[in-house]
Coordinates of C-alpha atoms and ligand atoms in Angstrom, one line a residue:
X1 CA 4.3 -3.3 38.9
X2 CA 6.5 -2.4 35.9
X3 CA 7.9 -5.4 34.0
X4 CA 10.9 -5.0 31.8
X5 CA 11.6 -6.8 28.5
X6 CA 14.8 -7.7 26.7
X7 CA 15.8 -5.2 24.0
X8 CA 14.3 -5.8 20.6
X9 CA 15.7 -4.9 17.3
X10 CA 12.5 -3.0 16.3
X11 CA 9.4 -2.1 18.2
X12 CA 6.3 -1.7 16.0
X13 CA 3.5 0.3 17.7
X14 CA 0.1 -0.6 16.2
X15 CA -1.2 -3.7 14.6
X16 CA -3.3 -2.3 11.7
X17 CA -2.4 -3.3 8.1
X18 CA 0.8 -1.2 8.1
X19 CA 2.1 -2.6 11.4
X20 CA 1.1 -6.2 10.5
X21 CA 2.9 -6.0 7.1
X22 CA 6.0 -4.4 8.7
X23 CA 6.2 -6.9 11.5
X24 CA 5.9 -9.8 9.1
X25 CA 8.5 -8.4 6.7
X26 CA 10.9 -7.7 9.5
X27 CA 10.3 -11.0 11.2
X28 CA 10.9 -12.9 8.0
X29 CA 14.3 -11.3 7.7
X30 CA 15.2 -12.5 11.2
X31 CA 14.8 -9.1 12.8
X32 CA 13.7 -9.5 16.5
X33 CA 10.4 -7.5 16.5
X34 CA 8.1 -6.6 19.3
X35 CA 4.6 -5.4 18.4
X36 CA 2.5 -3.4 20.8
X37 CA -1.3 -3.0 20.1
X38 CA -3.8 -1.4 22.4
X39 CA -6.7 -3.7 21.5
X40 CA -6.9 -7.2 22.8
X41 CA -8.1 -8.7 19.5
X42 CA -8.3 -7.9 15.8
X43 CA -10.7 -5.1 15.0
X44 CA -12.6 -7.6 12.7
X45 CA -14.6 -5.0 10.8
X46 CA -13.8 -3.8 7.3
X47 CA -12.5 -0.3 6.7
X48 CA -10.5 -0.5 3.5
X49 CA -12.2 -2.0 0.5
X50 CA -9.5 -2.5 -2.2
X51 CA -5.8 -3.1 -2.9
X52 CA -3.7 -3.2 -6.0
X53 CA -1.2 -5.5 -7.7
X54 CA 1.8 -4.0 -5.9
X55 CA 0.2 -4.9 -2.5
X56 CA -0.4 -8.4 -3.8
X57 CA 3.2 -8.7 -4.7
X58 CA 4.1 -7.8 -1.1
X59 CA 1.7 -10.5 0.1
X60 CA 3.4 -12.8 -2.4
X61 CA 6.8 -12.0 -0.9
X62 CA 5.3 -12.8 2.5
X63 CA 4.1 -16.2 1.1
X64 CA 0.4 -15.5 1.7
X65 CA -0.9 -14.3 -1.7
X66 CA -2.8 -17.5 -2.3
X67 CA -4.3 -17.4 1.2
X68 CA -5.6 -13.8 0.4
X69 CA -7.6 -15.0 -2.6
X70 CA -10.7 -16.4 -0.8
X71 CA -11.3 -13.0 0.8
X72 CA -11.0 -11.1 -2.5
X73 CA -12.7 -10.4 -5.8
X74 CA -10.7 -9.3 -8.8
X75 CA -12.2 -6.0 -9.9
X76 CA -12.1 -5.6 -13.7
X77 CA -13.6 -2.1 -14.2
X78 CA -13.7 1.3 -12.6
X79 CA -17.1 3.0 -13.5
X80 CA -18.6 6.4 -12.8
X81 CA -22.2 7.2 -13.6
X82 CA -24.2 10.4 -13.1
X83 CA -27.6 10.7 -11.3
X84 CA -29.4 9.6 -14.5
X85 CA -27.2 6.5 -14.8
X86 CA -25.3 7.8 -17.9
X87 CA -21.8 6.4 -17.9
X88 CA -19.2 9.1 -17.4
X89 CA -16.1 6.9 -17.1
X90 CA -15.3 3.3 -17.6
X91 CA -11.8 2.1 -17.2
X92 CA -10.7 -1.5 -17.6
X93 CA -8.2 -2.5 -14.9
X94 CA -5.2 -4.4 -16.3
X95 CA -5.0 -8.1 -15.7
X96 CA -2.3 -8.9 -15.0
X97 CA -1.0 -5.5 -13.9
X98 CA 2.8 -4.7 -14.0
X99 CA 3.4 -6.6 -10.8
X100 CA 2.1 -9.8 -12.3
X101 CA -1.2 -9.9 -10.4
X102 CA -4.6 -8.3 -11.4
X103 CA -4.3 -4.5 -11.0
X104 CA -7.2 -4.2 -8.5
X105 CA -8.7 -6.5 -5.9
X106 CA -11.8 -5.8 -3.7
X107 CA -11.3 -7.3 -0.3
X108 CA -12.9 -8.3 2.9
X109 CA -10.4 -6.6 5.3
X110 CA -11.0 -9.0 8.3
X111 CA -9.9 -11.9 6.0
X112 CA -6.8 -10.1 4.9
X113 CA -5.9 -9.2 8.5
X114 CA -6.6 -12.7 9.8
X115 CA -4.1 -14.1 7.2
X116 CA -1.5 -11.5 8.2
X117 CA -2.1 -12.1 11.9
X118 CA -1.7 -15.9 11.5
X119 CA 1.6 -15.3 9.6
X120 CA 2.9 -13.0 12.4
X121 CA 1.9 -15.5 15.1
X122 CA 3.9 -18.2 13.2
X123 CA 7.1 -16.2 13.2
X124 CA 9.5 -16.9 16.1
X125 CA 11.1 -13.5 15.6
X126 CA 7.9 -11.6 16.2
X127 CA 6.4 -11.1 19.7
X128 CA 3.0 -9.5 19.8
X129 CA 1.6 -7.9 23.0
X130 CA -2.1 -7.1 22.7
X131 CA -4.1 -5.0 25.0
X132 CA -1.0 -2.8 25.4
X133 CA -1.5 1.0 25.1
X134 CA 1.8 2.8 24.6
X135 CA 1.8 5.9 26.7
X136 CA 5.4 7.2 27.0
X137 CA 8.3 7.3 24.6
X138 CA 12.0 8.3 25.1
X139 CA 15.1 7.8 23.1
X140 CA 18.8 7.9 23.9
X141 CA 21.9 7.2 21.7
X142 CA 21.4 3.4 21.8
X143 CA 17.7 2.7 21.9
X144 CA 14.1 3.8 22.3
X145 CA 12.2 3.1 25.5
X146 CA 8.4 3.0 25.7
X147 CA 6.0 2.2 28.5
X148 CA 2.7 0.6 27.8
X149 CA -0.3 0.1 30.0
X150 CA -2.1 -3.3 29.9
X151 CA -5.8 -3.9 30.3
X152 CA -5.3 -4.6 34.0
X153 CA -3.6 -1.3 34.4
X154 CA -0.1 -2.9 34.8
X155 CA 2.8 -1.0 33.2
X156 CA 5.5 -2.6 31.1
X157 CA 8.7 -1.1 29.7
X158 CA 10.0 -2.1 26.3
X159 CA 13.3 -1.2 24.7
X160 CA 14.1 -1.4 21.0
X161 CA 17.0 -0.3 18.8
X162 CA 14.4 1.3 16.5
X163 CA 10.7 2.0 16.8
X164 CA 8.1 2.5 14.1
X165 CA 4.9 4.3 14.9
X166 CA 2.2 2.5 12.8
X167 CA -0.5 3.7 15.2
X168 CA -2.8 5.4 12.8
X169 CA -4.0 8.9 12.0
X170 CA -4.5 10.0 15.6
X171 CA -1.4 8.1 16.8
X172 CA 0.5 8.6 20.0
X173 CA 4.0 8.3 18.5
X174 CA 3.8 11.3 16.1
X175 CA 2.5 13.5 18.9
X176 CA 5.2 12.2 21.3
X177 CA 7.8 13.3 18.8
X178 CA 6.2 16.7 18.5
X179 CA 5.8 16.3 14.8
X180 CA 3.1 18.5 13.2
X181 CA 0.8 17.8 10.3
X182 CA 0.5 19.5 7.0
X183 CA -3.3 19.6 6.7
X184 CA -5.0 19.9 3.2
X185 CA -8.2 21.1 4.9
X186 CA -10.2 18.7 2.8
X187 CA -12.8 17.1 5.0
X188 CA -15.7 15.0 3.8
X189 CA -18.3 13.5 6.2
X190 CA -19.5 10.1 4.9
X191 CA -21.7 7.3 6.1
X192 CA -20.3 3.8 5.3
X193 CA -23.0 1.1 5.3
X194 CA -21.8 -2.6 5.0
X195 CA -24.1 -5.5 4.0
X196 CA -23.7 -9.2 3.9
X197 CA -25.6 -10.5 0.9
X198 CA -27.7 -13.7 1.4
X199 CA -27.0 -14.6 -2.3
X200 CA -26.0 -12.8 -5.5
X201 CA -28.3 -9.8 -6.1
X202 CA -28.2 -8.8 -9.8
X203 CA -29.4 -5.2 -9.1
X204 CA -26.2 -4.5 -7.0
X205 CA -23.4 -3.3 -9.2
X206 CA -20.0 -4.8 -8.4
X207 CA -18.5 -1.2 -8.5
X208 CA -20.2 2.2 -9.2
X209 CA -19.4 5.7 -8.3
X210 CA -22.7 7.5 -8.6
X211 CA -21.8 11.2 -9.2
X212 CA -25.2 12.6 -8.3
X213 CA -24.8 16.2 -7.0
X214 CA -27.8 15.7 -4.7
X215 CA -26.6 12.4 -3.3
X216 CA -23.2 11.0 -4.4
X217 CA -22.9 7.3 -3.6
X218 CA -20.0 4.9 -3.8
X219 CA -21.2 1.3 -4.3
X220 CA -18.4 -1.3 -4.0
X221 CA -18.1 -5.0 -3.3
X222 CA -15.9 -5.6 -0.3
X223 CA -14.9 -9.2 -1.1
X224 CA -17.1 -12.3 -1.7
X225 CA -20.6 -11.9 -0.3
X226 CA -20.1 -8.4 1.2
X227 CA -21.1 -5.0 -0.2
X228 CA -20.7 -1.4 0.8
X229 CA -22.8 1.6 0.1
X230 CA -21.2 5.0 1.1
X231 CA -23.2 8.2 1.3
X232 CA -22.3 11.7 2.1
X233 CA -23.9 12.7 5.4
X234 CA -27.0 14.7 4.6
X235 CA -27.0 18.4 5.8
X236 CA -29.1 18.9 8.9
X237 CA -29.0 15.3 10.0
X238 CA -27.1 14.3 13.1
X239 CA -24.7 11.4 13.2
X240 CA -27.1 9.5 15.5
X241 CA -30.0 10.0 13.2
X242 CA -28.0 9.1 10.1
X243 CA -26.7 5.9 11.7
X244 CA -30.3 4.5 12.3
X245 CA -30.8 1.4 10.1
X246 CA -34.4 2.6 9.3
X247 CA -32.8 5.6 7.5
X248 CA -30.3 3.4 5.6
X249 CA -32.6 0.8 4.1
X250 CA -34.7 3.3 2.0
X251 CA -31.5 4.8 0.6
X252 CA -30.4 1.4 -0.8
X253 CA -33.9 0.2 -1.8
X254 CA -33.2 0.4 -5.5
X255 CA -30.4 -2.1 -5.1
X256 CA -31.0 -4.4 -2.2
X257 CA -33.8 -5.2 0.4
X258 CA -33.7 -6.7 3.9
X259 CA -34.8 -10.1 2.3
X260 CA -31.6 -10.1 0.4
X261 CA -29.0 -8.9 2.8
X262 CA -28.1 -8.1 6.4
X263 CA -27.0 -4.6 7.3
X264 CA -23.9 -5.4 9.3
X265 CA -22.4 -2.1 10.0
X266 CA -23.1 1.7 9.8
X267 CA -20.1 3.9 10.5
X268 CA -19.6 7.6 10.2
X269 CA -16.2 8.7 8.9
X270 CA -14.8 12.2 8.4
X271 CA -12.2 11.7 5.7
X272 CA -9.2 14.0 6.2
X273 CA -6.0 14.5 4.3
X274 CA -2.7 15.3 5.9
X275 CA 1.0 14.6 5.9
X276 CA 3.3 14.4 8.9
X277 CA 6.0 17.1 8.6
X278 CA 8.8 14.7 9.5
X279 CA 8.8 10.9 9.3
X280 CA 11.9 10.2 11.3
X281 CA 13.3 11.5 14.5
X282 CA 16.6 9.7 15.2
X283 CA 15.6 6.1 16.1
X284 CA 11.8 6.6 15.6
X285 CA 10.0 6.4 12.3
X286 CA 6.4 6.9 11.2
X287 CA 4.5 4.7 8.7
X288 CA 1.0 4.3 7.3
X289 CA -1.8 6.6 8.5
X290 CA 0.5 7.8 11.3
X291 CA 2.5 9.5 8.5
X292 CA -0.2 10.3 6.0
X293 CA -4.0 10.3 5.6
X294 CA -6.1 10.6 2.5
X295 CA -9.8 10.3 1.5
X296 CA -10.6 6.8 0.1
X297 CA -11.5 8.0 -3.4
X298 CA -8.4 6.3 -4.9
X299 CA -8.4 3.3 -2.5
X300 CA -4.7 4.1 -1.7
X301 CA -4.5 4.7 2.1
X302 CA -3.8 1.1 3.3
X303 CA -1.9 0.4 0.1
X304 CA 0.4 3.4 0.8
X305 CA 1.0 2.1 4.4
X306 CA 2.0 -1.3 3.0
X307 CA 4.4 0.5 0.6
X308 CA 5.9 2.3 3.6
X309 CA 6.4 -1.1 5.3
X310 CA 8.0 -2.6 2.3
X311 CA 10.3 0.4 1.8
X312 CA 11.4 0.5 5.4
X313 CA 11.7 -3.1 6.3
X314 CA 14.8 -4.0 4.2
X315 CA 16.4 -0.7 5.1
X316 CA 16.0 -1.5 8.8
X317 CA 17.3 -4.9 8.1
X318 CA 20.5 -3.5 6.5
X319 CA 21.1 -1.0 9.2
X320 CA 20.7 -3.6 11.9
X321 CA 23.2 -5.7 10.0
X322 CA 25.8 -2.9 10.4
X323 CA 25.2 -0.5 7.5
X324 CA 25.1 3.2 8.2
X325 CA 21.8 4.4 9.6
X326 CA 21.8 7.3 7.1
X327 CA 20.1 4.8 4.9
X328 CA 16.9 5.3 7.0
X329 CA 16.8 9.0 5.8
X330 CA 16.1 7.7 2.3
X331 CA 12.7 6.3 3.5
X332 CA 11.0 9.7 3.9
X333 CA 12.9 11.1 0.9
X334 CA 11.5 8.4 -1.4
X335 CA 8.0 7.9 0.2
X336 CA 6.9 11.4 1.1
X337 CA 6.7 12.8 -2.5
X338 CA 5.1 9.6 -3.7
X339 CA 2.3 9.7 -1.1
X340 CA 1.9 13.5 -1.4
X341 CA 1.1 13.1 -5.1
X342 CA -1.4 10.4 -4.3
X343 CA -3.1 12.4 -1.6
X344 CA -3.5 15.4 -4.0
X345 CA -4.8 13.1 -6.7
X346 CA -7.4 11.6 -4.3
X347 CA -8.6 15.0 -3.3
X348 CA -8.8 16.1 -7.0
X349 CA -10.8 13.0 -7.9
X350 CA -13.0 13.3 -4.8
X351 CA -13.9 16.9 -5.7
X352 CA -14.9 15.9 -9.3
X353 CA -16.9 12.9 -8.1
X354 CA -18.8 14.7 -5.4
X355 CA -19.5 18.0 -7.0
X356 CA -22.4 19.6 -5.2
X357 CA -23.1 22.4 -7.7
X358 CA -25.7 21.3 -10.3
X359 CA -24.4 23.6 -13.1
X360 CA -20.8 22.4 -12.6
X361 CA -21.9 18.8 -12.4
X362 CA -23.8 19.2 -15.7
X363 CA -20.7 20.6 -17.4
X364 CA -18.6 17.7 -15.9
X365 CA -21.1 15.2 -17.3
X366 CA -21.2 16.8 -20.7
X367 CA -17.4 16.8 -21.0
X368 CA -17.0 13.3 -19.8
X369 CA -19.8 11.9 -22.0
X370 CA -18.4 13.8 -25.1
X371 CA -14.9 12.3 -24.3
X372 CA -16.4 8.8 -24.2
X373 CA -18.3 9.4 -27.5
X374 CA -15.1 10.6 -29.2
X375 CA -13.5 7.3 -28.0
X376 CA -10.9 9.3 -26.0
X377 CA -9.1 7.0 -23.7
X378 CA -9.4 8.2 -20.1
X379 CA -6.0 8.9 -18.5
X380 CA -4.6 5.9 -16.9
X381 CA -4.0 6.4 -13.2
X382 CA -0.3 6.4 -12.8
X383 CA 1.7 7.4 -9.8
X384 CA 5.1 9.0 -9.5
X385 CA 8.2 6.8 -9.7
X386 CA 10.4 7.0 -6.5
X387 CA 13.2 9.6 -6.7
X388 CA 15.9 10.9 -4.4
X389 CA 16.9 8.7 -1.6
X390 CA 18.5 5.5 -2.7
X391 CA 17.4 5.8 -6.4
X392 CA 19.7 6.5 -9.3
X393 CA 17.9 6.8 -12.6
X394 CA 15.2 4.2 -11.8
X395 CA 12.3 4.5 -9.4
X396 CA 9.7 2.3 -11.1
X397 CA 8.8 -1.1 -10.0
X398 CA 10.6 -3.9 -11.9
X399 CA 7.8 -5.7 -13.8
X400 CA 6.9 -9.2 -12.8
X401 CA 6.2 -11.8 -15.5
X402 CA 6.4 -15.5 -15.8
X403 CA 9.9 -16.9 -16.2
X404 CA 11.5 -20.4 -16.2
X405 CA 14.8 -21.5 -14.5
X406 CA 16.1 -25.0 -15.0
X407 CA 14.2 -25.9 -11.8
X408 CA 10.9 -24.2 -12.1
X409 CA 8.5 -21.9 -14.0
X410 CA 6.5 -19.2 -12.2
X411 CA 6.3 -15.5 -11.4
X412 CA 9.7 -13.8 -11.3
X413 CA 9.8 -13.2 -7.5
X414 CA 8.9 -16.8 -6.8
X415 CA 11.6 -18.2 -9.2
X416 CA 14.4 -15.8 -8.4
X417 CA 13.5 -14.5 -5.0
X418 CA 13.9 -10.8 -3.9
X419 CA 17.0 -8.9 -2.7
X420 CA 19.6 -6.8 -4.4
X421 CA 19.5 -8.1 -8.0
X422 CA 21.6 -7.2 -11.1
X423 CA 19.3 -8.3 -13.9
X424 CA 20.8 -8.3 -17.4
X425 CA 19.4 -9.1 -20.9
X426 CA 22.1 -11.8 -21.5
X427 CA 25.3 -13.2 -19.7
X428 CA 27.6 -11.2 -22.0
X429 CA 26.3 -7.9 -20.6
X430 CA 28.2 -8.7 -17.4
X431 CA 31.5 -9.2 -19.1
X432 CA 32.6 -5.6 -18.9
X433 CA 31.9 -5.4 -15.2
X434 CA 35.2 -5.3 -13.2
X435 CA 35.7 -8.2 -10.8
X436 CA 35.9 -5.9 -7.8
X437 CA 32.4 -4.5 -8.6
X438 CA 30.9 -7.9 -9.0
X439 CA 32.5 -8.8 -5.7
X440 CA 31.3 -5.6 -4.0
X441 CA 27.7 -6.3 -5.2
X442 CA 27.9 -9.9 -3.9
X443 CA 29.2 -8.6 -0.5
X444 CA 26.0 -6.6 -0.4
X445 CA 24.1 -9.9 -0.7
X446 CA 23.4 -9.0 -4.4
X447 CA 22.9 -11.7 -7.0
X448 CA 23.3 -11.6 -10.8
X449 CA 20.4 -12.8 -12.9
X450 CA 20.7 -13.3 -16.7
X451 CA 18.1 -13.7 -19.4
X452 CA 19.0 -14.9 -22.9
X453 CA 17.5 -12.0 -24.7
X454 CA 20.7 -10.6 -26.4
X455 CA 23.1 -12.7 -28.4
X456 CA 24.9 -15.1 -26.1
X457 CA 27.1 -18.2 -26.1
X458 CA 26.6 -18.8 -22.4
X459 CA 23.5 -20.4 -20.9
X460 CA 21.4 -17.8 -19.2
X461 CA 19.7 -18.3 -15.8
X462 CA 16.2 -17.6 -17.0
X463 CA 13.9 -17.9 -20.0
X464 CA 11.4 -15.2 -20.5
X465 CA 8.4 -17.7 -20.7
X466 CA 5.7 -15.0 -20.5
X467 CA 7.4 -12.6 -22.9
X468 CA 7.3 -9.6 -20.5
X469 CA 11.1 -9.1 -20.3
X470 CA 11.9 -9.4 -24.0
X471 CA 9.5 -6.6 -24.5
X472 CA 10.7 -4.6 -21.5
X473 CA 14.5 -4.8 -22.4
X474 CA 13.8 -4.1 -26.1
X475 CA 11.3 -1.2 -25.7
X476 CA 13.5 0.5 -23.2
X477 CA 16.9 -0.2 -24.9
X478 CA 18.5 -1.3 -21.6
X479 CA 21.1 -4.1 -21.1
X480 CA 20.5 -4.2 -17.4
X481 CA 19.0 -3.0 -14.2
X482 CA 19.8 -3.0 -10.6
X483 CA 16.7 -3.9 -8.6
X484 CA 16.3 -3.3 -4.8
X485 CA 15.0 -5.7 -2.2
X486 CA 11.5 -4.0 -2.5
X487 CA 11.4 -4.7 -6.3
X488 CA 11.9 -1.0 -7.1
X489 CA 14.5 -0.3 -9.8
X490 CA 17.6 1.5 -8.4
X491 CA 19.0 2.2 -11.8
X492 CA 18.9 1.3 -15.5
X493 CA 21.9 0.8 -17.8
X494 CA 21.9 1.4 -21.6
X495 CA 25.2 -0.5 -22.0
X496 CA 27.9 -2.4 -20.2
X497 CA 29.8 0.8 -19.2
X498 CA 26.5 2.2 -17.9
X499 CA 26.1 -1.0 -15.8
X500 CA 29.6 -0.6 -14.3
X501 CA 28.9 3.1 -13.5
X502 CA 25.6 2.2 -11.9
X503 CA 27.2 -0.5 -9.7
X504 CA 29.9 2.0 -8.7
X505 CA 27.3 4.6 -7.8
X506 CA 25.3 2.1 -5.7
X507 CA 28.3 0.8 -3.8
X508 CA 29.5 4.4 -3.2
X509 CA 26.1 5.4 -1.9
X510 CA 26.1 2.5 0.6
X511 CA 29.6 3.5 1.7
X512 CA 31.3 0.5 0.1
X513 CA 33.3 2.3 -2.6
X514 CA 35.2 0.4 -5.3
Ligands
LIG601 C1 -14.3 4.0 4.8 C2 -12.9 3.8 4.5 C3 -12.5 3.2 3.3 C4 -11.2 2.9 2.9 N1 -10.9 2.3 1.8 C5 -9.6 2.0 1.5 C6 -9.3 1.3 0.3 O1 -10.2 0.8 -0.4 N2 -8.0 1.0 0.1 C7 -7.0 1.4 0.9 O2 -5.8 1.1 0.6 N3 -7.3 2.2 2.0 C8 -8.6 2.5 2.3 N4 -8.8 3.1 3.4 C9 -7.7 3.6 4.3 C10 -7.2 2.5 5.2 O3 -8.3 1.9 6.0 C11 -6.2 3.1 6.2 O4 -5.2 3.8 5.4 C12 -5.4 2.0 6.9 O5 -6.3 1.3 7.8 C13 -4.3 2.5 7.7 O6 -3.7 1.4 8.3 P1 -2.6 1.7 9.5 O7 -2.2 0.3 9.9 O8 -1.6 2.7 9.1 O9 -3.5 2.4 10.7 P2 -4.7 1.8 11.5 O10 -5.5 0.9 10.7 O11 -5.4 3.0 12.0 O12 -4.1 1.0 12.7 C14 -3.4 1.6 13.8 C15 -3.3 0.6 14.9 O13 -2.6 1.2 16.0 C16 -3.2 0.9 17.2 N5 -2.8 2.0 18.2 C17 -3.1 3.3 18.1 N6 -2.6 4.0 19.2 C18 -1.9 3.1 19.9 C19 -1.1 3.1 21.1 N7 -0.9 4.3 21.7 N8 -0.6 2.0 21.6 C20 -0.8 0.8 20.9 N9 -1.5 0.7 19.8 C21 -2.1 1.8 19.3 C22 -4.7 0.9 16.9 O14 -5.5 0.2 17.8 C23 -4.7 0.3 15.5 O15 -4.8 -1.1 15.6 C24 -10.2 3.4 3.8 C25 -10.5 4.0 5.0 C26 -11.8 4.2 5.3 C27 -12.2 4.9 6.6

């Protein structure tokens, strides 16, 4: 029997972290969303180990940041040692980072997914079908049609005005579109061993990359009470042999014993690195691992998928509300170069961390130890700003600090909310903005937000309680910024004329010329 369902605004295929975040972001905007997931229940085992402050800001937007905290540990340092335990690199993570939350969290992924799942289930706009394997996909001028097979073998047909494939690295949607992969040909075969600790074990470091050419190991906590040891698969050992618990315990004996922990999972992963050659085919888009895969050396795979979801969700919302669907082209234009840079960084870092050649590893150690002794600050890991697409001269995330309005004090996004925002240093900076531009911006749903940082006779909307914005405006010499619904800066204005030009450019790009 083939059951038909009413047309949805968006179909999301796959309920991993990308699909969950996207469905929640769409559902909260009132977009009618149908999610199709092949498994009947949550995977319930950890894969990813860490996320950053930008991801936490997205969880904040979804209203679940506080709920994430019990499944996370704030990570304060990023440490590499060599086989002799000499420290090669020791970077302190910022706390708070630019997004207003600690820059790095270690997480227990089942906790994070349970929180997102409960959120999705609570949204009347999101309908989740589990145990539903998508097997065919077609699109016409008006909609995308997929068929899915349930666990009982019954077929269902779903139609959506748009469809996003969040169905992972080996996903069906990309293949159905005939989209190829750019493969970096960087493959690493690793054994990931997860433990539940009975109590705190002082010998277990919270975070260590052991750069031993004979046996590189990554030791990371994966949220409260859980720890992961990852080893490169030894040459000449089969997967089956490597996955025997009796072979794993001796490898961790210096850190933890069976009296102190349960070995909860042994999984063999071949890390790969690739990018989909196109992320959009008319009404179908790709996000998360379906669009890009990377080795976990930078802990940015899931994080990048959640960035995709954040970037795409408000654009789909605007298009469904009647804006031109050319806006959806800006998704790949902005996200592809960003994630390409991160994949290449992750490969570069992985190569240095896991050097097999003893002579090269010795040279690496000598250089890194000398740099530490000379008090050289290690390069801060910074990613590219967004460019192209719907970005003028911005592309960075608008920082998040503590502000006060007459009603409340808190993080900027909680006090002001998100959306199209024109944020200026003082009310006077808006005075040269022609009425029709202010009107055009308001028609977009945009709001004006004023600080009292420049000289002003009018009362501003916000006080800069935490001091972040006084520094930010003064250091950069801007009077204002236009910030997008995903908190990325569309553009920055050095003066009032610049602000008018920026507003005109934005409205022109969105086909609302003034
Ligand atoms: C060992 C390891 C460590 C990692 N560490 C980190 C880290 O610390 N930080 C980080 O950010 N990332 C990390 N990653 C990467 C991260 O796990 C992935 O990038 C992330 O899981 C991708 O999420 P996704 O939702 O895009 O895809 P997936 O998690 O693969 O989800 C895809 C979903 O689609 C469903 N699906 C597939 N096909 C169909 C179909 N035809 N019909 C219906 N449903 C379908 C699947 O069942 C699945 O639920 C790590 C990965 C590994 C392996």
